[in-house]
PDB file of C-alpha atoms (C1' of nucleotides) in Angstrom:
ATOM      1  CA  MET L1062      -0.009  -0.018  -0.005  1.00 55.00           C
ATOM      2  CA  GLY L1063       2.844   2.313   0.692  1.00 56.00           C
ATOM      3  CA  VAL L1064       0.954   4.673   2.957  1.00 66.00           C
ATOM      4  CA  THR L1065       2.134   5.286   6.487  1.00 73.00           C
ATOM      5  CA  LYS L1066      -0.700   4.703   8.959  1.00 67.00           C
ATOM      6  CA  THR L1067      -0.294   7.836  11.032  1.00 80.00           C
ATOM      7  CA  GLU L1068      -3.705   7.433  12.669  1.00 76.00           C
ATOM      8  CA  ILE L1069      -2.630   4.358  14.591  1.00 88.00           C
ATOM      9  CA  PHE L1070       0.305   6.119  16.314  1.00 96.00           C
ATOM     10  CA  THR L1071       0.346   8.771  18.975  1.00 96.00           C
ATOM     11  CA  ASP L1072       0.700  12.450  18.099  1.00 97.00           C
ATOM     12  CA  HIS L1073       4.045  12.363  19.855  1.00 97.00           C
ATOM     13  CA  GLN L1074       5.296   9.498  17.749  1.00 98.00           C
ATOM     14  CA  ASN L1075       4.100  11.162  14.550  1.00 97.00           C
ATOM     15  CA  ARG L1076       5.724  14.436  15.441  1.00 98.00           C
ATOM     16  CA  VAL L1077       9.052  12.827  16.343  1.00 98.00           C
ATOM     17  CA  ALA L1078       8.919  11.053  12.985  1.00 98.00           C
ATOM     18  CA  GLU L1079       8.173  14.220  11.104  1.00 98.00           C
ATOM     19  CA  LEU L1080      10.940  16.160  12.779  1.00 98.00           C
ATOM     20  CA  ALA L1081      13.349  13.302  12.222  1.00 98.00           C
ATOM     21  CA  LYS L1082      12.454  13.468   8.574  1.00 98.00           C
ATOM     22  CA  ALA L1083      13.903  16.977   8.511  1.00 98.00           C
ATOM     23  CA  PHE L1084      17.231  15.420   9.303  1.00 98.00           C
ATOM     24  CA  ALA L1085      16.791  12.223   7.367  1.00 98.00           C
ATOM     25  CA  HIS L1086      18.442  13.378   4.137  1.00 98.00           C
ATOM     26  CA  PRO L1087      22.047  14.539   3.917  1.00 98.00           C
ATOM     27  CA  ALA L1088      21.085  17.570   1.775  1.00 97.00           C
ATOM     28  CA  ARG L1089      18.664  18.736   4.428  1.00 98.00           C
ATOM     29  CA  VAL L1090      21.272  18.135   7.112  1.00 98.00           C
ATOM     30  CA  ALA L1091      23.657  20.317   5.137  1.00 97.00           C
ATOM     31  CA  ILE L1092      20.986  23.014   4.732  1.00 97.00           C
ATOM     32  CA  LEU L1093      20.151  23.010   8.399  1.00 97.00           C
ATOM     33  CA  GLN L1094      23.825  23.131   9.369  1.00 97.00           C
ATOM     34  CA  LEU L1095      24.382  26.116   7.079  1.00 95.00           C
ATOM     35  CA  LEU L1096      21.414  27.920   8.596  1.00 95.00           C
ATOM     36  CA  ALA L1097      22.250  26.978  12.167  1.00 95.00           C
ATOM     37  CA  GLU L1098      25.886  28.010  12.034  1.00 91.00           C
ATOM     38  CA  ARG L1099      25.059  31.527  10.819  1.00 85.00           C
ATOM     39  CA  LYS L1100      23.922  34.315  12.992  1.00 72.00           C
ATOM     40  CA  ALA L1101      22.184  36.022  10.107  1.00 74.00           C
ATOM     41  CA  CYS L1102      19.769  34.806   7.569  1.00 78.00           C
ATOM     42  CA  VAL L1103      21.011  33.129   4.475  1.00 86.00           C
ATOM     43  CA  CYS L1104      19.651  34.767   1.343  1.00 78.00           C
ATOM     44  CA  GLY L1105      19.557  32.112  -1.347  1.00 82.00           C
ATOM     45  CA  ASP L1106      23.227  31.343  -1.688  1.00 87.00           C
ATOM     46  CA  LEU L1107      22.333  27.865  -0.438  1.00 93.00           C
ATOM     47  CA  VAL L1108      22.222  26.771  -4.036  1.00 93.00           C
ATOM     48  CA  ASP L1109      25.850  27.916  -4.518  1.00 92.00           C
ATOM     49  CA  GLU L1110      26.982  25.893  -1.527  1.00 92.00           C
ATOM     50  CA  LEU L1111      25.243  22.723  -2.398  1.00 94.00           C
ATOM     51  CA  PRO L1112      26.046  20.610  -5.484  1.00 93.00           C
ATOM     52  CA  LEU L1113      22.366  20.236  -6.342  1.00 96.00           C
ATOM     53  CA  ALA L1114      20.150  21.946  -8.841  1.00 96.00           C
ATOM     54  CA  GLN L1115      18.267  25.012  -7.826  1.00 96.00           C
ATOM     55  CA  ALA L1116      14.961  23.173  -8.196  1.00 97.00           C
ATOM     56  CA  THR L1117      16.124  20.375  -5.888  1.00 97.00           C
ATOM     57  CA  VAL L1118      17.292  22.756  -3.192  1.00 97.00           C
ATOM     58  CA  SER L1119      14.072  24.621  -3.416  1.00 97.00           C
ATOM     59  CA  GLN L1120      12.116  21.404  -2.909  1.00 97.00           C
ATOM     60  CA  HIS L1121      14.155  20.515   0.235  1.00 98.00           C
ATOM     61  CA  LEU L1122      13.552  24.069   1.566  1.00 97.00           C
ATOM     62  CA  LYS L1123       9.848  23.636   0.937  1.00 97.00           C
ATOM     63  CA  GLU L1124       9.803  20.397   2.899  1.00 98.00           C
ATOM     64  CA  LEU L1125      11.733  21.974   5.764  1.00 98.00           C
ATOM     65  CA  LYS L1126       9.243  24.861   5.794  1.00 97.00           C
ATOM     66  CA  ARG L1127       6.307  22.429   5.783  1.00 97.00           C
ATOM     67  CA  ILE L1128       7.754  20.713   8.849  1.00 98.00           C
ATOM     68  CA  GLY L1129       8.191  24.177  10.351  1.00 98.00           C
ATOM     69  CA  ILE L1130      11.865  23.928  11.296  1.00 97.00           C
ATOM     70  CA  ILE L1131      12.865  26.795   9.004  1.00 96.00           C
ATOM     71  CA  LYS L1132      11.129  29.942   7.913  1.00 94.00           C
ATOM     72  CA  GLY L1133      11.629  32.166   4.917  1.00 91.00           C
ATOM     73  CA  ASP L1134      11.383  35.936   4.759  1.00 87.00           C
ATOM     74  CA  ILE L1135      10.732  37.505   1.396  1.00 85.00           C
ATOM     75  CA  ASP L1136      13.114  40.278   0.526  1.00 82.00           C
ATOM     76  CA  PRO L1137      12.563  40.606  -3.257  1.00 78.00           C
ATOM     77  CA  PRO L1138      13.821  39.233  -5.350  1.00 82.00           C
ATOM     78  CA  ARG L1139      15.500  37.121  -2.692  1.00 89.00           C
ATOM     79  CA  VAL L1140      14.157  34.948   0.112  1.00 93.00           C
ATOM     80  CA  CYS L1141      16.059  34.848   3.388  1.00 93.00           C
ATOM     81  CA  TYR L1142      15.971  31.647   5.266  1.00 94.00           C
ATOM     82  CA  CYS L1143      16.664  30.912   8.843  1.00 94.00           C
ATOM     83  CA  ILE L1144      16.042  28.397  11.564  1.00 95.00           C
ATOM     84  CA  ASN L1145      12.608  28.642  13.246  1.00 95.00           C
ATOM     85  CA  GLU L1146      13.845  28.612  16.851  1.00 95.00           C
ATOM     86  CA  PRO L1147      10.679  27.266  18.564  1.00 96.00           C
ATOM     87  CA  VAL L1148      10.533  24.243  16.329  1.00 98.00           C
ATOM     88  CA  TRP L1149      14.337  23.739  16.580  1.00 98.00           C
ATOM     89  CA  GLU L1150      13.783  23.621  20.385  1.00 97.00           C
ATOM     90  CA  GLU L1151      10.855  21.251  19.885  1.00 98.00           C
ATOM     91  CA  ALA L1152      13.148  18.859  18.029  1.00 98.00           C
ATOM     92  CA  ARG L1153      15.757  19.097  20.786  1.00 98.00           C
ATOM     93  CA  THR L1154      13.076  18.327  23.409  1.00 97.00           C
ATOM     94  CA  LEU L1155      11.352  15.509  21.519  1.00 98.00           C
ATOM     95  CA  PHE L1156      14.625  13.786  20.458  1.00 98.00           C
ATOM     96  CA  GLY L1157      15.784  14.216  24.027  1.00 97.00           C
ATOM     97  CA  ASN L1158      12.615  12.634  25.313  1.00 95.00           C
ATOM     98  CA  VAL L1159      13.087   9.560  23.203  1.00 97.00           C
ATOM     99  CA  LEU L1160      16.862   9.205  23.565  1.00 98.00           C
ATOM    100  CA  ASP L1161      16.733   9.663  27.330  1.00 96.00           C
ATOM    101  CA  ALA L1162      14.095   7.044  27.782  1.00 95.00           C
ATOM    102  CA  PHE L1163      16.666   4.322  27.221  1.00 94.00           C
ATOM    103  CA  ILE L1164      17.608   2.480  30.332  1.00 83.00           C
ATOM    104  CA  SER L1165      20.825   0.479  29.974  1.00 83.00           C
ATOM    105  CA  SER L1166      20.780  -2.952  31.553  1.00 75.00           C
ATOM    106  CA  PRO L1167      23.522  -5.498  31.951  1.00 70.00           C
ATOM    107  CA  THR L1168      20.943  -8.335  31.895  1.00 66.00           C
ATOM    108  CA  CYS L1169      20.192  -7.464  28.282  1.00 67.00           C
ATOM    109  CA  CYS L1170      21.547  -9.319  25.265  1.00 68.00           C
TER     110      CYS L1170
ATOM    111  CA  MET O1043      16.147  10.393 -10.584  1.00 55.00           C
ATOM    112  CA  GLY O1044      15.122   9.487  -7.074  1.00 60.00           C
ATOM    113  CA  VAL O1045      18.639   8.622  -5.888  1.00 72.00           C
ATOM    114  CA  THR O1046      20.184  10.421  -3.009  1.00 77.00           C
ATOM    115  CA  LYS O1047      23.670  11.626  -3.950  1.00 71.00           C
ATOM    116  CA  THR O1048      25.445  10.461  -0.836  1.00 83.00           C
ATOM    117  CA  GLU O1049      28.842  10.850  -2.376  1.00 80.00           C
ATOM    118  CA  ILE O1050      28.599  14.626  -2.448  1.00 89.00           C
ATOM    119  CA  PHE O1051      27.956  14.976   1.275  1.00 96.00           C
ATOM    120  CA  THR O1052      30.294  14.401   4.258  1.00 97.00           C
ATOM    121  CA  ASP O1053      30.355  11.176   6.176  1.00 97.00           C
ATOM    122  CA  HIS O1054      28.945  13.030   9.151  1.00 97.00           C
ATOM    123  CA  GLN O1055      26.026  14.376   7.210  1.00 98.00           C
ATOM    124  CA  ASN O1056      25.286  10.974   5.706  1.00 97.00           C
ATOM    125  CA  ARG O1057      25.413   9.271   9.095  1.00 98.00           C
ATOM    126  CA  VAL O1058      23.160  11.868  10.769  1.00 98.00           C
ATOM    127  CA  ALA O1059      20.743  11.361   7.934  1.00 98.00           C
ATOM    128  CA  GLU O1060      20.831   7.586   8.347  1.00 98.00           C
ATOM    129  CA  LEU O1061      20.360   7.673  12.108  1.00 98.00           C
ATOM    130  CA  ALA O1062      17.563  10.171  11.646  1.00 98.00           C
ATOM    131  CA  LYS O1063      15.921   7.755   9.319  1.00 98.00           C
ATOM    132  CA  ALA O1064      15.669   5.323  12.178  1.00 98.00           C
ATOM    133  CA  PHE O1065      13.312   7.784  13.841  1.00 98.00           C
ATOM    134  CA  ALA O1066      11.644   9.057  10.737  1.00 98.00           C
ATOM    135  CA  HIS O1067       8.660   6.682  10.779  1.00 98.00           C
ATOM    136  CA  PRO O1068       6.187   6.487  13.643  1.00 97.00           C
ATOM    137  CA  ALA O1069       6.263   2.682  13.671  1.00 97.00           C
ATOM    138  CA  ARG O1070      10.002   2.733  14.174  1.00 98.00           C
ATOM    139  CA  VAL O1071       9.659   5.390  16.876  1.00 98.00           C
ATOM    140  CA  ALA O1072       7.156   3.059  18.628  1.00 97.00           C
ATOM    141  CA  ILE O1073       9.486   0.112  18.290  1.00 97.00           C
ATOM    142  CA  LEU O1074      12.526   2.085  19.589  1.00 97.00           C
ATOM    143  CA  GLN O1075      10.421   3.414  22.533  1.00 97.00           C
ATOM    144  CA  LEU O1076       9.287  -0.073  23.461  1.00 95.00           C
ATOM    145  CA  LEU O1077      12.865  -1.343  23.381  1.00 95.00           C
ATOM    146  CA  ALA O1078      14.271   1.630  25.191  1.00 94.00           C
ATOM    147  CA  GLU O1079      11.745   1.620  28.029  1.00 90.00           C
ATOM    148  CA  ARG O1080      12.461  -1.968  28.950  1.00 84.00           C
ATOM    149  CA  LYS O1081      15.355  -3.208  30.886  1.00 72.00           C
ATOM    150  CA  ALA O1082      15.269  -6.570  29.272  1.00 74.00           C
ATOM    151  CA  CYS O1083      15.033  -7.667  25.658  1.00 77.00           C
ATOM    152  CA  VAL O1084      11.813  -7.918  23.890  1.00 85.00           C
ATOM    153  CA  CYS O1085      11.174 -11.262  22.362  1.00 78.00           C
ATOM    154  CA  GLY O1086       8.864 -10.803  19.458  1.00 82.00           C
ATOM    155  CA  ASP O1087       5.831  -9.506  21.224  1.00 86.00           C
ATOM    156  CA  LEU O1088       6.428  -6.320  19.272  1.00 92.00           C
ATOM    157  CA  VAL O1089       3.976  -7.595  16.681  1.00 93.00           C
ATOM    158  CA  ASP O1090       1.276  -7.879  19.367  1.00 91.00           C
ATOM    159  CA  GLU O1091       1.904  -4.321  20.505  1.00 92.00           C
ATOM    160  CA  LEU O1092       1.819  -2.734  17.118  1.00 93.00           C
ATOM    161  CA  PRO O1093      -1.199  -2.668  14.851  1.00 92.00           C
ATOM    162  CA  LEU O1094       0.872  -3.755  11.883  1.00 96.00           C
ATOM    163  CA  ALA O1095       1.249  -6.993  10.138  1.00 96.00           C
ATOM    164  CA  GLN O1096       4.063  -9.367  11.236  1.00 96.00           C
ATOM    165  CA  ALA O1097       5.856  -8.893   7.888  1.00 97.00           C
ATOM    166  CA  THR O1098       5.723  -5.178   8.210  1.00 97.00           C
ATOM    167  CA  VAL O1099       7.105  -5.136  11.735  1.00 97.00           C
ATOM    168  CA  SER O1100       9.866  -7.512  10.633  1.00 96.00           C
ATOM    169  CA  GLN O1101      10.788  -5.200   7.771  1.00 97.00           C
ATOM    170  CA  HIS O1102      11.095  -2.191  10.129  1.00 97.00           C
ATOM    171  CA  LEU O1103      13.236  -4.313  12.532  1.00 97.00           C
ATOM    172  CA  LYS O1104      15.460  -5.242   9.600  1.00 97.00           C
ATOM    173  CA  GLU O1105      15.950  -1.565   8.689  1.00 98.00           C
ATOM    174  CA  LEU O1106      16.711  -0.713  12.307  1.00 98.00           C
ATOM    175  CA  LYS O1107      19.299  -3.485  12.446  1.00 97.00           C
ATOM    176  CA  ARG O1108      20.788  -2.328   9.179  1.00 97.00           C
ATOM    177  CA  ILE O1109      21.308   1.135  10.697  1.00 98.00           C
ATOM    178  CA  GLY O1110      22.691  -0.601  13.736  1.00 97.00           C
ATOM    179  CA  ILE O1111      20.542   1.031  16.365  1.00 97.00           C
ATOM    180  CA  ILE O1112      19.077  -2.307  17.544  1.00 96.00           C
ATOM    181  CA  LYS O1113      20.434  -5.846  17.638  1.00 93.00           C
ATOM    182  CA  GLY O1114      18.712  -9.167  17.659  1.00 90.00           C
ATOM    183  CA  ASP O1115      19.761 -12.244  19.618  1.00 86.00           C
ATOM    184  CA  ILE O1116      18.520 -15.550  18.354  1.00 84.00           C
ATOM    185  CA  ASP O1117      16.847 -17.664  21.020  1.00 81.00           C
ATOM    186  CA  PRO O1118      15.020 -20.194  18.933  1.00 77.00           C
ATOM    187  CA  PRO O1119      12.394 -20.045  17.741  1.00 81.00           C
ATOM    188  CA  ARG O1120      12.310 -16.505  19.032  1.00 89.00           C
ATOM    189  CA  VAL O1121      14.562 -13.513  18.397  1.00 93.00           C
ATOM    190  CA  CYS O1122      15.209 -11.103  21.232  1.00 93.00           C
ATOM    191  CA  TYR O1123      15.629  -7.485  20.288  1.00 94.00           C
ATOM    192  CA  CYS O1124      17.270  -4.717  22.233  1.00 93.00           C
ATOM    193  CA  ILE O1125      18.824  -1.318  21.769  1.00 95.00           C
ATOM    194  CA  ASN O1126      22.467  -1.325  20.588  1.00 95.00           C
ATOM    195  CA  GLU O1127      23.849   1.048  23.214  1.00 95.00           C
ATOM    196  CA  PRO O1128      26.873   2.340  21.314  1.00 96.00           C
ATOM    197  CA  VAL O1129      24.815   3.370  18.309  1.00 97.00           C
ATOM    198  CA  TRP O1130      22.135   4.839  20.521  1.00 97.00           C
ATOM    199  CA  GLU O1131      24.842   6.970  22.064  1.00 97.00           C
ATOM    200  CA  GLU O1132      26.163   7.840  18.629  1.00 98.00           C
ATOM    201  CA  ALA O1133      22.685   9.107  17.737  1.00 98.00           C
ATOM    202  CA  ARG O1134      22.553  11.173  20.900  1.00 98.00           C
ATOM    203  CA  THR O1135      26.033  12.643  20.154  1.00 97.00           C
ATOM    204  CA  LEU O1136      25.408  13.368  16.451  1.00 98.00           C
ATOM    205  CA  PHE O1137      21.966  14.872  16.967  1.00 98.00           C
ATOM    206  CA  GLY O1138      23.477  16.918  19.817  1.00 97.00           C
ATOM    207  CA  ASN O1139      26.242  18.095  17.506  1.00 95.00           C
ATOM    208  CA  VAL O1140      23.767  19.332  14.940  1.00 97.00           C
ATOM    209  CA  LEU O1141      21.166  20.770  17.312  1.00 98.00           C
ATOM    210  CA  ASP O1142      23.740  22.560  19.510  1.00 96.00           C
ATOM    211  CA  ALA O1143      25.307  24.219  16.463  1.00 95.00           C
ATOM    212  CA  PHE O1144      22.435  26.627  16.295  1.00 94.00           C
ATOM    213  CA  ILE O1145      23.268  30.117  17.375  1.00 83.00           C
ATOM    214  CA  SER O1146      20.230  32.222  18.120  1.00 83.00           C
ATOM    215  CA  SER O1147      20.343  35.818  16.873  1.00 75.00           C
ATOM    216  CA  PRO O1148      18.019  38.737  17.428  1.00 70.00           C
ATOM    217  CA  THR O1149      19.181  40.278  14.157  1.00 67.00           C
ATOM    218  CA  CYS O1150      17.689  37.345  12.248  1.00 67.00           C
ATOM    219  CA  CYS O1151      14.335  37.328  10.526  1.00 67.00           C
TER     220      CYS O1151
ATOM    221  C1'  DT J1348       8.467 -38.381  12.092  1.00 65.40           C
ATOM    222  C1'  DT J1349       4.750 -34.826  12.335  1.00 65.40           C
ATOM    223  C1'  DA J1350       2.837 -30.741  13.967  1.00 65.40           C
ATOM    224  C1'  DC J1351       3.555 -26.283  15.984  1.00 65.40           C
ATOM    225  C1'  DT J1352       5.734 -21.771  16.859  1.00 65.40           C
ATOM    226  C1'  DT J1353       8.252 -17.921  15.616  1.00 65.40           C
ATOM    227  C1'  DT J1354      10.548 -15.023  12.487  1.00 65.40           C
ATOM    228  C1'  DA J1355      12.437 -13.817   7.865  1.00 65.40           C
ATOM    229  C1'  DT J1356      11.879 -13.345   3.202  1.00 65.40           C
ATOM    230  C1'  DC J1357       9.438 -13.076  -1.275  1.00 65.40           C
ATOM    231  C1'  DG J1358       6.341 -11.016  -4.408  1.00 65.40           C
ATOM    232  C1'  DT J1359       3.392  -7.469  -5.349  1.00 65.40           C
ATOM    233  C1'  DA J1360       0.773  -3.146  -5.079  1.00 65.40           C
ATOM    234  C1'  DT J1361       0.759   1.490  -3.929  1.00 65.40           C
ATOM    235  C1'  DT J1362       2.528   5.751  -2.527  1.00 65.40           C
ATOM    236  C1'  DA J1363       6.604   8.746  -1.369  1.00 65.40           C
ATOM    237  C1'  DT J1364      10.933  10.736  -2.373  1.00 65.40           C
ATOM    238  C1'  DT J1365      14.703  12.480  -5.049  1.00 65.40           C
ATOM    239  C1'  DG J1366      16.393  15.033  -8.883  1.00 65.40           C
ATOM    240  C1'  DC J1367      16.451  18.121 -12.661  1.00 65.40           C
ATOM    241  C1'  DG J1368      15.207  20.778 -16.910  1.00 65.40           C
ATOM    242  C1'  DA J1369      11.958  24.095 -18.190  1.00 65.40           C
ATOM    243  C1'  DT J1370       8.928  27.437 -17.138  1.00 65.40           C
ATOM    244  C1'  DG J1371       6.505  30.951 -14.401  1.00 65.40           C
ATOM    245  C1'  DA J1372       6.181  34.752 -11.028  1.00 65.40           C
ATOM    246  C1'  DA J1373       7.786  38.783  -8.916  1.00 65.40           C
ATOM    247  C1'  DT J1374      10.876  42.294  -8.300  1.00 65.40           C
ATOM    248  C1'  DT J1375      14.837  45.237  -9.617  1.00 65.40           C
ATOM    249  C1'  DA J1376      17.862  47.533 -12.843  1.00 65.40           C
ATOM    250  C1'  DA J1377      18.854  49.575 -17.264  1.00 65.40           C
TER     251       DA J1377
ATOM    252  C1'  DT W1236       9.571  48.888 -21.649  1.00 65.40           C
ATOM    253  C1'  DT W1237      13.061  45.485 -21.693  1.00 65.40           C
ATOM    254  C1'  DA W1238      16.385  42.665 -19.658  1.00 65.40           C
ATOM    255  C1'  DA W1239      18.207  40.531 -15.566  1.00 65.40           C
ATOM    256  C1'  DT W1240      17.857  38.282 -11.086  1.00 65.40           C
ATOM    257  C1'  DT W1241      15.946  35.183  -7.885  1.00 65.40           C
ATOM    258  C1'  DC W1242      13.112  31.718  -6.355  1.00 65.40           C
ATOM    259  C1'  DA W1243       8.953  28.580  -6.793  1.00 65.40           C
ATOM    260  C1'  DT W1244       6.462  25.409  -9.315  1.00 65.40           C
ATOM    261  C1'  DC W1245       5.449  22.073 -13.016  1.00 65.40           C
ATOM    262  C1'  DG W1246       6.205  17.820 -15.343  1.00 65.40           C
ATOM    263  C1'  DC W1247       8.657  13.971 -15.830  1.00 65.40           C
ATOM    264  C1'  DA W1248      11.628   9.881 -14.769  1.00 65.40           C
ATOM    265  C1'  DA W1249      13.589   6.825 -11.646  1.00 65.40           C
ATOM    266  C1'  DT W1250      14.353   4.921  -7.222  1.00 65.40           C
ATOM    267  C1'  DA W1251      12.942   4.331  -2.296  1.00 65.40           C
ATOM    268  C1'  DA W1252       9.695   3.202   1.177  1.00 65.40           C
ATOM    269  C1'  DT W1253       5.457   1.221   3.184  1.00 65.40           C
ATOM    270  C1'  DA W1254       2.342  -2.521   3.786  1.00 65.40           C
ATOM    271  C1'  DC W1255       0.673  -7.135   3.629  1.00 65.40           C
ATOM    272  C1'  DG W1256      -0.477 -12.002   2.191  1.00 65.40           C
ATOM    273  C1'  DA W1257       1.825 -16.056   1.333  1.00 65.40           C
ATOM    274  C1'  DT W1258       5.570 -18.849   1.942  1.00 65.40           C
ATOM    275  C1'  DA W1259       9.989 -20.428   3.586  1.00 65.40           C
ATOM    276  C1'  DA W1260      13.207 -21.421   7.282  1.00 65.40           C
ATOM    277  C1'  DA W1261      14.611 -23.010  11.742  1.00 65.40           C
ATOM    278  C1'  DG W1262      13.885 -24.520  15.740  1.00 65.40           C
ATOM    279  C1'  DT W1263      10.858 -27.054  19.607  1.00 65.40           C
ATOM    280  C1'  DA W1264       7.481 -30.367  21.201  1.00 65.40           C
ATOM    281  C1'  DA W1265       4.546 -34.353  20.568  1.00 65.40           C
TER     282       DA W1265
END
DNA sequence: TTACTTTATCGTATTATTGCGATGAATTAA
DNA sequence: TTAATTCATCGCAATAATACGATAAAGTAA
């Protein structure tokens, strides 16, 4: 069928999965790193820094905006992108939730 | 083309993406949570706890094993699964690396 | 041996993702 | 007005991912 059954999982699980998707492609990791490491917005030169076609970069940016982890401010004819801090913190919190839930045990395999 | 160009990204970026993929589907988040919250291994009853077919769960487990974040010990006819601690820590470290690289700035959009 | 249990794999259908050339939209500059 | 710039979107092609029924594989128990 090929369709993820989101309705059978919790909102928390679905949101973790969606935020993880933001980091689940190396191009998006690269974009997020470029945006995170700068104090100012990045106006479009993302295409120059990535060895991908402009259309492809735009598509990744669209996906990141859909998830909410970045935002774009229009400054014609450019668009300035930056990290959307509340969602970045949400990712930190949710990933932390999941990763900290692990309890190590010597009786395990 | 539909093929991720892994060769044009750094090893770090590719590994972050691969580890993120482990968390990028709600069923895998659910599996990882079940394994993380238990001190002992989980022998197969994952299928009973997830509203997915046995084949589907097995496929997700295979993907998680491929990434390395879980391991399975054969205890015929069962297989006991648990978190692979070093890789779990790797995920914590790499996600931390990326998430902590963000520098908030009031001059940003 | 013959069931039975448990898990993995195969085959298939369907949808999602990745990538890019071409084009469109919106603004600026000449 | 006419380019030029910048980014988004469209359309297409190809691969990846999701899901599940059916079957195979590997062991135990009778």
